[in-house]
Every structure is written in structure tokens, then in C-alpha cells.
PDB file of C-alpha atoms and ligand atoms in Angstrom:
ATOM      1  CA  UNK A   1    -327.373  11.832 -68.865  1.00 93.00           C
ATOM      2  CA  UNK A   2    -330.633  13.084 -66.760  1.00 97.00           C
ATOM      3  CA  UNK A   3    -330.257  15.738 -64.742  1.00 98.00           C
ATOM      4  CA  UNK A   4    -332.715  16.835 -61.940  1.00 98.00           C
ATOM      5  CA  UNK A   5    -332.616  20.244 -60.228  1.00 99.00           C
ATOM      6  CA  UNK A   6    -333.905  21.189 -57.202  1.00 99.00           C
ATOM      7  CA  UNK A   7    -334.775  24.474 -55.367  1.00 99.00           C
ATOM      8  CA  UNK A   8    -335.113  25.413 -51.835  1.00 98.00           C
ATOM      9  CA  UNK A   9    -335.371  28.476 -49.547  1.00 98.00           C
ATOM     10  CA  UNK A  10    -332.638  27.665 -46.653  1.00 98.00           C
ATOM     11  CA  UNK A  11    -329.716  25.347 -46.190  1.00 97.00           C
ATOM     12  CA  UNK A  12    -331.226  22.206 -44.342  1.00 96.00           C
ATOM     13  CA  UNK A  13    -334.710  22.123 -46.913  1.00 97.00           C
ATOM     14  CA  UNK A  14    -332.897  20.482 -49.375  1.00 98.00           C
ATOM     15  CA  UNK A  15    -332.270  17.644 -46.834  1.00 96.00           C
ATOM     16  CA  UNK A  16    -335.468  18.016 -45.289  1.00 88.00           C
ATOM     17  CA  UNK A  17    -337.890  17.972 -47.871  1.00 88.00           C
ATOM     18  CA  UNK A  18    -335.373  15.963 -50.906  1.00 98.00           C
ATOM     19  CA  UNK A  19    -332.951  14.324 -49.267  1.00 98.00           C
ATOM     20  CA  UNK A  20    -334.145  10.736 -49.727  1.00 98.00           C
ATOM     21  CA  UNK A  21    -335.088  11.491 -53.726  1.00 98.00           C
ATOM     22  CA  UNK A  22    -331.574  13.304 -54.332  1.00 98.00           C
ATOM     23  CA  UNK A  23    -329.918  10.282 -53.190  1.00 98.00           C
ATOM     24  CA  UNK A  24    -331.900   7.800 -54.870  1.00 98.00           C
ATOM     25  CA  UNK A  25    -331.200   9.674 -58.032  1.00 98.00           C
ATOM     26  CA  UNK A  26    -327.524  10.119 -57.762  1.00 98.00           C
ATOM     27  CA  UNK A  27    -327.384   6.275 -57.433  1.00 98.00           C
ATOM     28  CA  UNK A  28    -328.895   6.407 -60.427  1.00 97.00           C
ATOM     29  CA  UNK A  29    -326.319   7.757 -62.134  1.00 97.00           C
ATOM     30  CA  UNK A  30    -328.749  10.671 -62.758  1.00 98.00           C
ATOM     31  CA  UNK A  31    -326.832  14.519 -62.386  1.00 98.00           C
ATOM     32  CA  UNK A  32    -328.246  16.626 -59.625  1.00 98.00           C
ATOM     33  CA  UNK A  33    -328.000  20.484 -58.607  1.00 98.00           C
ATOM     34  CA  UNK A  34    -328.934  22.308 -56.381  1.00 98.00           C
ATOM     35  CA  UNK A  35    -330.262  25.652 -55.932  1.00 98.00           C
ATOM     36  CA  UNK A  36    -330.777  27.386 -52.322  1.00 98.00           C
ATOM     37  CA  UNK A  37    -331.928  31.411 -52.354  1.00 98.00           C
ATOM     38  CA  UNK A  38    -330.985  32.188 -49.252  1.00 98.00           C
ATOM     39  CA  UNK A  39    -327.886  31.587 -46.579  1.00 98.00           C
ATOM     40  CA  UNK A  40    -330.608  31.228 -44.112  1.00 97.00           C
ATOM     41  CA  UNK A  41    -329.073  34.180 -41.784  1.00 95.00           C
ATOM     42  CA  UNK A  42    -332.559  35.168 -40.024  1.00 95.00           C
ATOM     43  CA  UNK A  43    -332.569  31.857 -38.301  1.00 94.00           C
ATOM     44  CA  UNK A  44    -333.557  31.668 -34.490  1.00 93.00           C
ATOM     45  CA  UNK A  45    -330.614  29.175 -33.714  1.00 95.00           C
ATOM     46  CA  UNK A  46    -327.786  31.167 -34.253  1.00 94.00           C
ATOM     47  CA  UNK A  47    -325.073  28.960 -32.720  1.00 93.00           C
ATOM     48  CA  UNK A  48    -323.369  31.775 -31.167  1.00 93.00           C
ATOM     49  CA  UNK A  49    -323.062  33.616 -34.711  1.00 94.00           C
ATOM     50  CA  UNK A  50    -322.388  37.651 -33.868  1.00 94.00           C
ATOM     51  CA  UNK A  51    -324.100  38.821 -37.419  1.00 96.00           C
ATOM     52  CA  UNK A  52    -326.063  37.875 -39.999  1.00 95.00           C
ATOM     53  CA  UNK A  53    -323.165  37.705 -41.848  1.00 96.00           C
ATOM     54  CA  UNK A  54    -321.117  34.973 -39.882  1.00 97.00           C
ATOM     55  CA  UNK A  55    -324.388  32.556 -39.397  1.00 97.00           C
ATOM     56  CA  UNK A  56    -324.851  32.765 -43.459  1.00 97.00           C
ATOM     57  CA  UNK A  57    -320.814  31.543 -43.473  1.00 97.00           C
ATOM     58  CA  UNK A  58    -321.610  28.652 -41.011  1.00 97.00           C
ATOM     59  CA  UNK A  59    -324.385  27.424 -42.716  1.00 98.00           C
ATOM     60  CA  UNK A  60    -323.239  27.925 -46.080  1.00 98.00           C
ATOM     61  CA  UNK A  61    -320.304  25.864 -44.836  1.00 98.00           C
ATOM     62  CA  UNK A  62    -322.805  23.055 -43.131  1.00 98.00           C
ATOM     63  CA  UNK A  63    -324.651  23.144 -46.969  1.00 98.00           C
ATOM     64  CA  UNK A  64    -321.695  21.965 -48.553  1.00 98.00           C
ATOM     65  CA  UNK A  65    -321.361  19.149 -46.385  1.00 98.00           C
ATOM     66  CA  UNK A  66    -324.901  18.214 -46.523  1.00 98.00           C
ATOM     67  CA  UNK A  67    -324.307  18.282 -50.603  1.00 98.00           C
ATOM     68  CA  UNK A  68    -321.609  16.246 -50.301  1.00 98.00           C
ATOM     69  CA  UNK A  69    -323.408  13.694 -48.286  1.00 98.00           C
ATOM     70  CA  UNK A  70    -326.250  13.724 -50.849  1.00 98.00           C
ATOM     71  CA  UNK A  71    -324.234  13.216 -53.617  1.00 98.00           C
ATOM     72  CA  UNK A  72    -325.552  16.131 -54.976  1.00 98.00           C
ATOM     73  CA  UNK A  73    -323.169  16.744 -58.400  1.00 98.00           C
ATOM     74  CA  UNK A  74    -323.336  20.733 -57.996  1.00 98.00           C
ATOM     75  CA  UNK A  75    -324.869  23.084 -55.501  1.00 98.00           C
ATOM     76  CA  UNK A  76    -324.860  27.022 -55.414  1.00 98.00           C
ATOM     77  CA  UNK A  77    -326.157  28.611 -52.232  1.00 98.00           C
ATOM     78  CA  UNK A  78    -327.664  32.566 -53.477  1.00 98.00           C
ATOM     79  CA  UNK A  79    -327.584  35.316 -51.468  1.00 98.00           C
ATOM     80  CA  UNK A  80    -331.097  36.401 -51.156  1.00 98.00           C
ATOM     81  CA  UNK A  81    -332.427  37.686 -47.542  1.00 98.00           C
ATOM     82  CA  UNK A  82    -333.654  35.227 -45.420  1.00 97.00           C
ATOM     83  CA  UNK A  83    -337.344  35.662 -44.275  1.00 97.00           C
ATOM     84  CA  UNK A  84    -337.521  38.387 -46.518  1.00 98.00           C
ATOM     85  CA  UNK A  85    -338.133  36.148 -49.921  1.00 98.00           C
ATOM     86  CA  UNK A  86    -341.681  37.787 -49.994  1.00 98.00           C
ATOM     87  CA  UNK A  87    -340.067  41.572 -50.450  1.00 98.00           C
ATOM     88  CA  UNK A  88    -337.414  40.952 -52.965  1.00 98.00           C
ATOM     89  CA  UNK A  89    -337.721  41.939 -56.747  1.00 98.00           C
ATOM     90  CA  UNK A  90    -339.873  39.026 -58.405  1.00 98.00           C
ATOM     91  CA  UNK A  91    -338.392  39.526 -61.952  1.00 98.00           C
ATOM     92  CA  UNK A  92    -334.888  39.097 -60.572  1.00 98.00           C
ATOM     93  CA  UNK A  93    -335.057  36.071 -58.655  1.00 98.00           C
ATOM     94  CA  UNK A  94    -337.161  34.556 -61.830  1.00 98.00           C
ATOM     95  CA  UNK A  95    -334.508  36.084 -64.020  1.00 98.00           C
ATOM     96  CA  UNK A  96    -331.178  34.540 -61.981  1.00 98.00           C
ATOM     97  CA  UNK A  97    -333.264  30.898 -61.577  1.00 98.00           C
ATOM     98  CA  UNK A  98    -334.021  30.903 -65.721  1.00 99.00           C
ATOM     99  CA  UNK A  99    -330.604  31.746 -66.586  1.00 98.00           C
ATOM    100  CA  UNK A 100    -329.426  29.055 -64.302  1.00 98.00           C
ATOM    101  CA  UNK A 101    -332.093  26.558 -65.553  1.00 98.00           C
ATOM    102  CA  UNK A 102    -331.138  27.676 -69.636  1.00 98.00           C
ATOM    103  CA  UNK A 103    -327.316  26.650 -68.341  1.00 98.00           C
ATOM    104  CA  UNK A 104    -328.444  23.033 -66.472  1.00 98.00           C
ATOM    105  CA  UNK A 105    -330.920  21.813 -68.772  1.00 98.00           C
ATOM    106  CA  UNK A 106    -332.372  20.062 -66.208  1.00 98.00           C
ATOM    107  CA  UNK A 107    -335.226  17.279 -67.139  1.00 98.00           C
ATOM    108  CA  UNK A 108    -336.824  17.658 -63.929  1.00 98.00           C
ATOM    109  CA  UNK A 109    -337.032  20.429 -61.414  1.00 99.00           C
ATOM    110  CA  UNK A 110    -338.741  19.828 -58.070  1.00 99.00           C
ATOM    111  CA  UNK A 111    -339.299  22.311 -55.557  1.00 98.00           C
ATOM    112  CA  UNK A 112    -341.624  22.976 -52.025  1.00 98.00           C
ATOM    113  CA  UNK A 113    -345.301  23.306 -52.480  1.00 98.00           C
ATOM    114  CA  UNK A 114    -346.791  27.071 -52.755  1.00 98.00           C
ATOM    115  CA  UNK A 115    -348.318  26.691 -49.229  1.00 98.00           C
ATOM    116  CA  UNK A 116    -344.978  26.842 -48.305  1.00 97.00           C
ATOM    117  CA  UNK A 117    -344.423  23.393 -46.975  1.00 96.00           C
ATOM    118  CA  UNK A 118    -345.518  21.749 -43.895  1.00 92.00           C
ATOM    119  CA  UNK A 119    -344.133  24.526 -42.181  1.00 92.00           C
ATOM    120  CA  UNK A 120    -346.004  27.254 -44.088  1.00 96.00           C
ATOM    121  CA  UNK A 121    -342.941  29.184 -43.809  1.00 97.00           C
ATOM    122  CA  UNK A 122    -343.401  32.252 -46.328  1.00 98.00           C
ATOM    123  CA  UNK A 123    -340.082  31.938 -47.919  1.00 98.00           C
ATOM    124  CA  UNK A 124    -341.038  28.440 -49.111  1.00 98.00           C
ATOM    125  CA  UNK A 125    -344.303  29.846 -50.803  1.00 98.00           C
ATOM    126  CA  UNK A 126    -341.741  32.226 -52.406  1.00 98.00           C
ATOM    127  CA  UNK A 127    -339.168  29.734 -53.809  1.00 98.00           C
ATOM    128  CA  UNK A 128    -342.425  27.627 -55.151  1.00 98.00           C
ATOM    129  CA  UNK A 129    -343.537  30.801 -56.797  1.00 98.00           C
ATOM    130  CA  UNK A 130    -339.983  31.465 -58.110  1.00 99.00           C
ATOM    131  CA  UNK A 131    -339.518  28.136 -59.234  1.00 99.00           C
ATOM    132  CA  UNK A 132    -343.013  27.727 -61.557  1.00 99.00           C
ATOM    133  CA  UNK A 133    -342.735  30.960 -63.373  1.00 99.00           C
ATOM    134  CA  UNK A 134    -338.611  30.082 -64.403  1.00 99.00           C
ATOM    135  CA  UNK A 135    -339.494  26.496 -65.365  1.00 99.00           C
ATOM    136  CA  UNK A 136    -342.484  27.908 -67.758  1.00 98.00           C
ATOM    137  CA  UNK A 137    -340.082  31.245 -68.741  1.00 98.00           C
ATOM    138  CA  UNK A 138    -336.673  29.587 -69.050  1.00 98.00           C
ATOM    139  CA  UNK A 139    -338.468  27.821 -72.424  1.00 98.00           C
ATOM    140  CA  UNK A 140    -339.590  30.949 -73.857  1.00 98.00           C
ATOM    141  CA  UNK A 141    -338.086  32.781 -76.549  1.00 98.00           C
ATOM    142  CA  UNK A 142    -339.196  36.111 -75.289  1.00 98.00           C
ATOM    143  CA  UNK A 143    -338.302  35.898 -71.678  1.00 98.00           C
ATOM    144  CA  UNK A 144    -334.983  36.783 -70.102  1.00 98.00           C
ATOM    145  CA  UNK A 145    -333.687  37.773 -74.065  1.00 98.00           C
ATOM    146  CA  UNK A 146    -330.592  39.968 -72.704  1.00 98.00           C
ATOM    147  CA  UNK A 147    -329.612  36.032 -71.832  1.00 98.00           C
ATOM    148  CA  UNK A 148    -330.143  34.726 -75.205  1.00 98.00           C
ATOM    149  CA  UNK A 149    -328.212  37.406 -76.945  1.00 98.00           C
ATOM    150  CA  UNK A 150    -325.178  36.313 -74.594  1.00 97.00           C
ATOM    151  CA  UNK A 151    -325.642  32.554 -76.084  1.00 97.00           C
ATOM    152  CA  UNK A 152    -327.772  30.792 -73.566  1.00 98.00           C
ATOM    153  CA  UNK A 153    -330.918  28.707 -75.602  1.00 98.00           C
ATOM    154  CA  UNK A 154    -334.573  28.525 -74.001  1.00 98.00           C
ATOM    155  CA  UNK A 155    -334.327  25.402 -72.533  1.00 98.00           C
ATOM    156  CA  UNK A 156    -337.805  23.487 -71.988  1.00 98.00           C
ATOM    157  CA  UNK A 157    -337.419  20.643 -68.578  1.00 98.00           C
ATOM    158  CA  UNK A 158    -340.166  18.506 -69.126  1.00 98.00           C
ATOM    159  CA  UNK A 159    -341.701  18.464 -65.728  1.00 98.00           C
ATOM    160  CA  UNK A 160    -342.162  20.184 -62.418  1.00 98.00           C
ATOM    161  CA  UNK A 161    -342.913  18.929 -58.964  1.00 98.00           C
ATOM    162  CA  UNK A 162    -344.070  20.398 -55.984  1.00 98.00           C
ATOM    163  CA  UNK A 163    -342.609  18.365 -52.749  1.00 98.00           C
ATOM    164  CA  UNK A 164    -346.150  17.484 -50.723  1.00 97.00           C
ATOM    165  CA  UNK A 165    -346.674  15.367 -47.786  1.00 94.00           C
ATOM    166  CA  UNK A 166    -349.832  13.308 -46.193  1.00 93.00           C
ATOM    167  CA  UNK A 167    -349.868  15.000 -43.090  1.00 90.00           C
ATOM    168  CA  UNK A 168    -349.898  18.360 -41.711  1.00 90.00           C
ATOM    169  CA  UNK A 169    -348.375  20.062 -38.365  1.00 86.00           C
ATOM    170  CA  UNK A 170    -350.765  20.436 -35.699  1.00 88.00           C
ATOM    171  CA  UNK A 171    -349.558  23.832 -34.159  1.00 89.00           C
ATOM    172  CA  UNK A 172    -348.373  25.449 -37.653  1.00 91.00           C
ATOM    173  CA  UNK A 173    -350.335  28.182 -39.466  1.00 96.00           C
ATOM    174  CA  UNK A 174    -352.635  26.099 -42.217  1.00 96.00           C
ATOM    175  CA  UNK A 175    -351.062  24.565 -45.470  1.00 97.00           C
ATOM    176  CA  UNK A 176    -353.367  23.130 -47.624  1.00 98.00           C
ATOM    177  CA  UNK A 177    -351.196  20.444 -49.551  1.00 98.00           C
ATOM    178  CA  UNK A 178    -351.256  19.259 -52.825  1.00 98.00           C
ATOM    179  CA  UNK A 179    -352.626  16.129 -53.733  1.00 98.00           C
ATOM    180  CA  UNK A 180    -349.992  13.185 -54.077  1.00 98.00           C
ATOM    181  CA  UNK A 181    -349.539  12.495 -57.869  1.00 98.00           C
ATOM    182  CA  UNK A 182    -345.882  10.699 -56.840  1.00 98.00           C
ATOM    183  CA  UNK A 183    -344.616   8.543 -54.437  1.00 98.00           C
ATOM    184  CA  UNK A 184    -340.603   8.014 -54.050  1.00 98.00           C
ATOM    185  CA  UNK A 185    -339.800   5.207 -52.107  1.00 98.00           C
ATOM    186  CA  UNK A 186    -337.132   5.891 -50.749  1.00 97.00           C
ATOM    187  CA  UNK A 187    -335.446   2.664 -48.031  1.00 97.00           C
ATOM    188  CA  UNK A 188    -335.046   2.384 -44.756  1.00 97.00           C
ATOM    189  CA  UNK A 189    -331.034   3.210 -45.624  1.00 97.00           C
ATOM    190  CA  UNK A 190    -331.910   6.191 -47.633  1.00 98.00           C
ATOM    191  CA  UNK A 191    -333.769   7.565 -44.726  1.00 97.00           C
ATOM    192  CA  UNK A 192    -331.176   7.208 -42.243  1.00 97.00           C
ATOM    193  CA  UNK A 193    -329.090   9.152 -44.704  1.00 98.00           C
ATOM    194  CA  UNK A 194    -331.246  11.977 -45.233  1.00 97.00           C
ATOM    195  CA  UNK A 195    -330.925  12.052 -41.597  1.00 97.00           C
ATOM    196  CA  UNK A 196    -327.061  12.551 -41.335  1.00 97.00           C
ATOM    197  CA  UNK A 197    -327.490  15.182 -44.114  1.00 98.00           C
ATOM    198  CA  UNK A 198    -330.183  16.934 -42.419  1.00 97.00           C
ATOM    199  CA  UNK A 199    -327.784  16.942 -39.345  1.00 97.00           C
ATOM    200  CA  UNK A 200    -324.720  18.701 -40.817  1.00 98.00           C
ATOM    201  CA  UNK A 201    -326.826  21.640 -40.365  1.00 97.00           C
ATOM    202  CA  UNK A 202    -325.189  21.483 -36.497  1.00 97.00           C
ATOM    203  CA  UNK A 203    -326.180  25.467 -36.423  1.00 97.00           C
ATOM    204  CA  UNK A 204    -329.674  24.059 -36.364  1.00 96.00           C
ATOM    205  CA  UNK A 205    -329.382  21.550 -33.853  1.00 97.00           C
ATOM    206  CA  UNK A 206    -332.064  22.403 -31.404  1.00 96.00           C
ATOM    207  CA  UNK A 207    -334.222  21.456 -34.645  1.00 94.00           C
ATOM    208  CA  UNK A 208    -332.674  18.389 -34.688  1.00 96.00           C
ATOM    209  CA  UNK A 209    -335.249  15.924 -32.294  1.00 95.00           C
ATOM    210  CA  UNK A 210    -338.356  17.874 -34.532  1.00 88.00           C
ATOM    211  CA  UNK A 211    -336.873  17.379 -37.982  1.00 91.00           C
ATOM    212  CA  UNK A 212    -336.215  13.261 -36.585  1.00 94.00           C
ATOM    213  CA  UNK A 213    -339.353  13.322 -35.469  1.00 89.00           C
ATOM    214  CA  UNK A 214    -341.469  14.223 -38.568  1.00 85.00           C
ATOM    215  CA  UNK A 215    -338.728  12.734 -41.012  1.00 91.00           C
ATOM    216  CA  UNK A 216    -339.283   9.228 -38.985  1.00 91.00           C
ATOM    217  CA  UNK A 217    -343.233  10.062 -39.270  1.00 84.00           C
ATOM    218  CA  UNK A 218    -343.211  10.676 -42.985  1.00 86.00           C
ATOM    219  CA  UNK A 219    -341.368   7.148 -43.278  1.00 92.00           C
ATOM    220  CA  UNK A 220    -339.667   5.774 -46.262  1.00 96.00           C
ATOM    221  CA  UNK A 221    -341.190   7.829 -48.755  1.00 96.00           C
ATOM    222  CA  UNK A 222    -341.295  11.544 -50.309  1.00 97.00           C
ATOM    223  CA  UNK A 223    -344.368  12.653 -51.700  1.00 97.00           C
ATOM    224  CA  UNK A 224    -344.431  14.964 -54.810  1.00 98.00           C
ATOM    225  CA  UNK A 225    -347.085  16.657 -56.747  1.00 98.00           C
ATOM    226  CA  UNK A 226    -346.908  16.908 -60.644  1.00 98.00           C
ATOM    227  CA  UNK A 227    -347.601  20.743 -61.164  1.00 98.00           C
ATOM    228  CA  UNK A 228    -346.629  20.751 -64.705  1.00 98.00           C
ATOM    229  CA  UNK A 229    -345.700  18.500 -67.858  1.00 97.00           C
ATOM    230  CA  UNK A 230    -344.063  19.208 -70.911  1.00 96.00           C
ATOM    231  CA  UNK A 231    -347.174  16.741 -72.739  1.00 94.00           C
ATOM    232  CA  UNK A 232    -351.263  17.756 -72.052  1.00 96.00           C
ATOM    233  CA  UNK A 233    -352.082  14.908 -69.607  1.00 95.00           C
ATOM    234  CA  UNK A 234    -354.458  14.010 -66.829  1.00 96.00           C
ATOM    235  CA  UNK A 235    -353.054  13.375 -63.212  1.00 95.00           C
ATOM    236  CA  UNK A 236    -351.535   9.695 -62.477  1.00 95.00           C
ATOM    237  CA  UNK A 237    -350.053   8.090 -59.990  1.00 97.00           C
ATOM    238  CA  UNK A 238    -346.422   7.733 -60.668  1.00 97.00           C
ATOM    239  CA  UNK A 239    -343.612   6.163 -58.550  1.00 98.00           C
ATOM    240  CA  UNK A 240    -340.848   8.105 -60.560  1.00 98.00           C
ATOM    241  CA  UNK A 241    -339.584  11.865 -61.389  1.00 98.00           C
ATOM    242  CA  UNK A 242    -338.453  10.704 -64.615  1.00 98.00           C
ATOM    243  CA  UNK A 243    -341.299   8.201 -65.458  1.00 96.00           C
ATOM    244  CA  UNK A 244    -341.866   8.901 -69.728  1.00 93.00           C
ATOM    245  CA  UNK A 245    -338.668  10.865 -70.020  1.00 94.00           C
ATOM    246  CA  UNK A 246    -336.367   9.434 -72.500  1.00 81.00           C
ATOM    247  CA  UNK A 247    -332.867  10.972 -72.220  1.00 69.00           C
ATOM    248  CA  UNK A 248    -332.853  13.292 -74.908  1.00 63.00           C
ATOM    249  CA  UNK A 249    -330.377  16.473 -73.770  1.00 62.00           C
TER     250      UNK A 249
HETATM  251 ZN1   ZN B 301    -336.803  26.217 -45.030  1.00 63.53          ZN
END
């Protein structure tokens, strides 16, 4: 079986930025997980939340159901602060993403874009951060060894992708994008989907007519960038994560 893992910042990315591609996958019988670093408790819409600590409940609670309406096979929601991704000790975020990489096996792992996503947001340049050095370390045999000693194996996905998109916001702080190496098409029904997910997310509801907005803009498709390959290669254009990946554990 192929597996694909993904990893965001906040509950609501995952439907934002992979919603469409986490479905499509799941209908292809392909395992999917999810990783989120943080409850997202610094949000502005609060939803009447008294502390940091209630919000992170609601929205880990609206994650779930966001999960479950992706299809996602597994999801684990971290507890890492909220717009505060850029203070936090680098070696053990790395550290908790490789040992959970070393236990998925994942094929694929796709994540947001080092700008930080259309939304330059610095906990997405974080998670994108993060995310490259674990998929590169999680294959190493001299990385993370207090995790080998307890039985895990270096495990080796074969590629990474950065989510990207065509356009940019117009009142945002500047992103610049990666190029396009894959396009996921994703169907009109796919997209109306991602939609409901993204709408679980009810603490966020004054985001709601934005996120419709710029999900209806992007259209039927999510655009990734091939960061890096398991094989030398030069860029192509591909229309699949798992394009050249036989399914080999
Ligand atoms: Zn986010």
C-alpha cells in the first residue's frame, strides 16, 4: 500500500492547501496521515474561546472532523505554539517529525512552500523548514540514533513536495512561489469537498467567504513543487505525487 503524509502548521491548512489531493488519494486506495504542529490557539477568531487553551480544544475537535471528511486514514494534531513556530527548538520539532516519518514510511510527504504559503504566514515557512530537514534526516543512519536504538529503521520516502500556487495575494507580505513541477487535478466534486472540510473549522468562520474565494480562484487544481527525489533528476512536469513510485514498503 502507498502511503502519503502531509504536514501543516494549523488545523484548517490541511484543507486549505491539500484538501483536494488528500481526497483524490484516499480514493485511491492510497493511506494518508496527517501531521499538524500546532492547535492553532493564537488565532484572531476565537469563537468566544476564554484561553488559549479552550480555542486549541475547539479546533482540535473541528480537525478531526475535517480528517474525517478527507478520508484522511490517521491524523495527530502536536502541541507546538501557535505563531510562535519560528522560536521553538529546531532539533526537536525535526526530531518528533523523523521519528514519526521512521514509524509511517510514507512514499510521499508534501508540505507548504518555505515562503510560507500564499499567506506568508511565518509558521508555514517553519513547518516547510521542519518538514525538508526530517524527510532528508529520517533516512540517515546517524540522525535521531537514540530512535534507532529503540527499534525504529531510517526510513528513506522517495519524494517531497512543496504545495505552490499560480497566483499570489495582493495585500499579503511577498511570497515568492515555487515554480509548478505538478499539477493535481482535482474535479469540480473534489473541490466542493475540500470546501465542506475547510468549513468544519466553524471557529474560523469569518475566514470562511476569503478561503471560498481564493479556493474557487485556484479552481480544480493543486499545484505542487518537487523539492526533492529519492533518484538525481531534472525538473518535469508531472500530473501525479506518486508518478515512478512502484509500491515497494
Ligand atoms: Zn495556516
Amino acid at each position: 500500500m502507498l502511503r502519503l503524509l502531509c504536514v501543516t502548521a494549523h488545523p484548517d491548512d490541511e484543507a486549505g492547501g491539500f484538501g483536494g489531493t488528500l481526497l483524490l488519494y484516499a480514493a485511491r486506495s492510497v493511506e494518508t496521515h496527517l501531521i499538524c504542529l500546532t492547535p492553532g490557539q493564537a488565532a484572531t477568531h476565537r469563537a468566544g474561546a476564554q484561553s488559549d487553551l479552550e480555542l486549541a480544544a475547539m479546533r482540535r475537535e473541528e480537525l478531526k472532523r475535517a480528517c474525517g471528511l478527507l478520508h484522511i486514514t490517521h491524523h495527530e494534531c502536536l502541541d507546538y505554539p501557535d505563531a510562535g513556530l519560528d522560536r521553538v527548538d529546531f532539533n526537536a520539532v525535526v526530531g518528533d517529525l523523523v521519528r514519526r516519518i521512521r514509524q509511517i514510511r510514507p512514499h510521499v510527504v508534501i508540505t507548504i512552500g518555505p515562503e510560507g504559503a500564499i499567506t506568508a504566514h511565518p509558521d508555514h515557512s517553519m513547518t516547510s523548514l521542519f518538514t525538508t530537514a526530517a524527510f532528508q534526516w529520517a533516512a540517515r543512519s546517524n540522525r535521531y540514533t537514540d530512535q534507532l536504538e529503540r527499534g525504529l529503521q531510517p526510513h528513506r520516502a522517495h519524494k517531497l513536495y512543496y504545495a505552490t500556487a499560480l497566483f499570489t495575494l495582493p495585500d499579503r507580505q511577498p511570497v515568492s512561489l515555487a515554480p509548478v513541477t505538478t499539477m493535481i487535478e482535482i474535479g469540480e466534486e473534489l473541490l466542493e469537498k475540500k470546501i465542506a472540510a475547510f468549513k468544519t473549522h466553524a471557529s474560523q468562520a469569518p475566514l470562511f467567504p476569503i478561503f471560498e474565494n481564493a479556493t474557487r480562484k485556484r479552481g480544480t487544481h493543486e499545484a505542487f513543487h518537487l523539492a526533492a527525489a529519492i533518484t538525481p533528476r531534472y525538473a518535469e512536469r508531472e500530473d501525479d505525487l506518486f508518478a515512478g513510485i512502484e509500491d515497494k514498503n
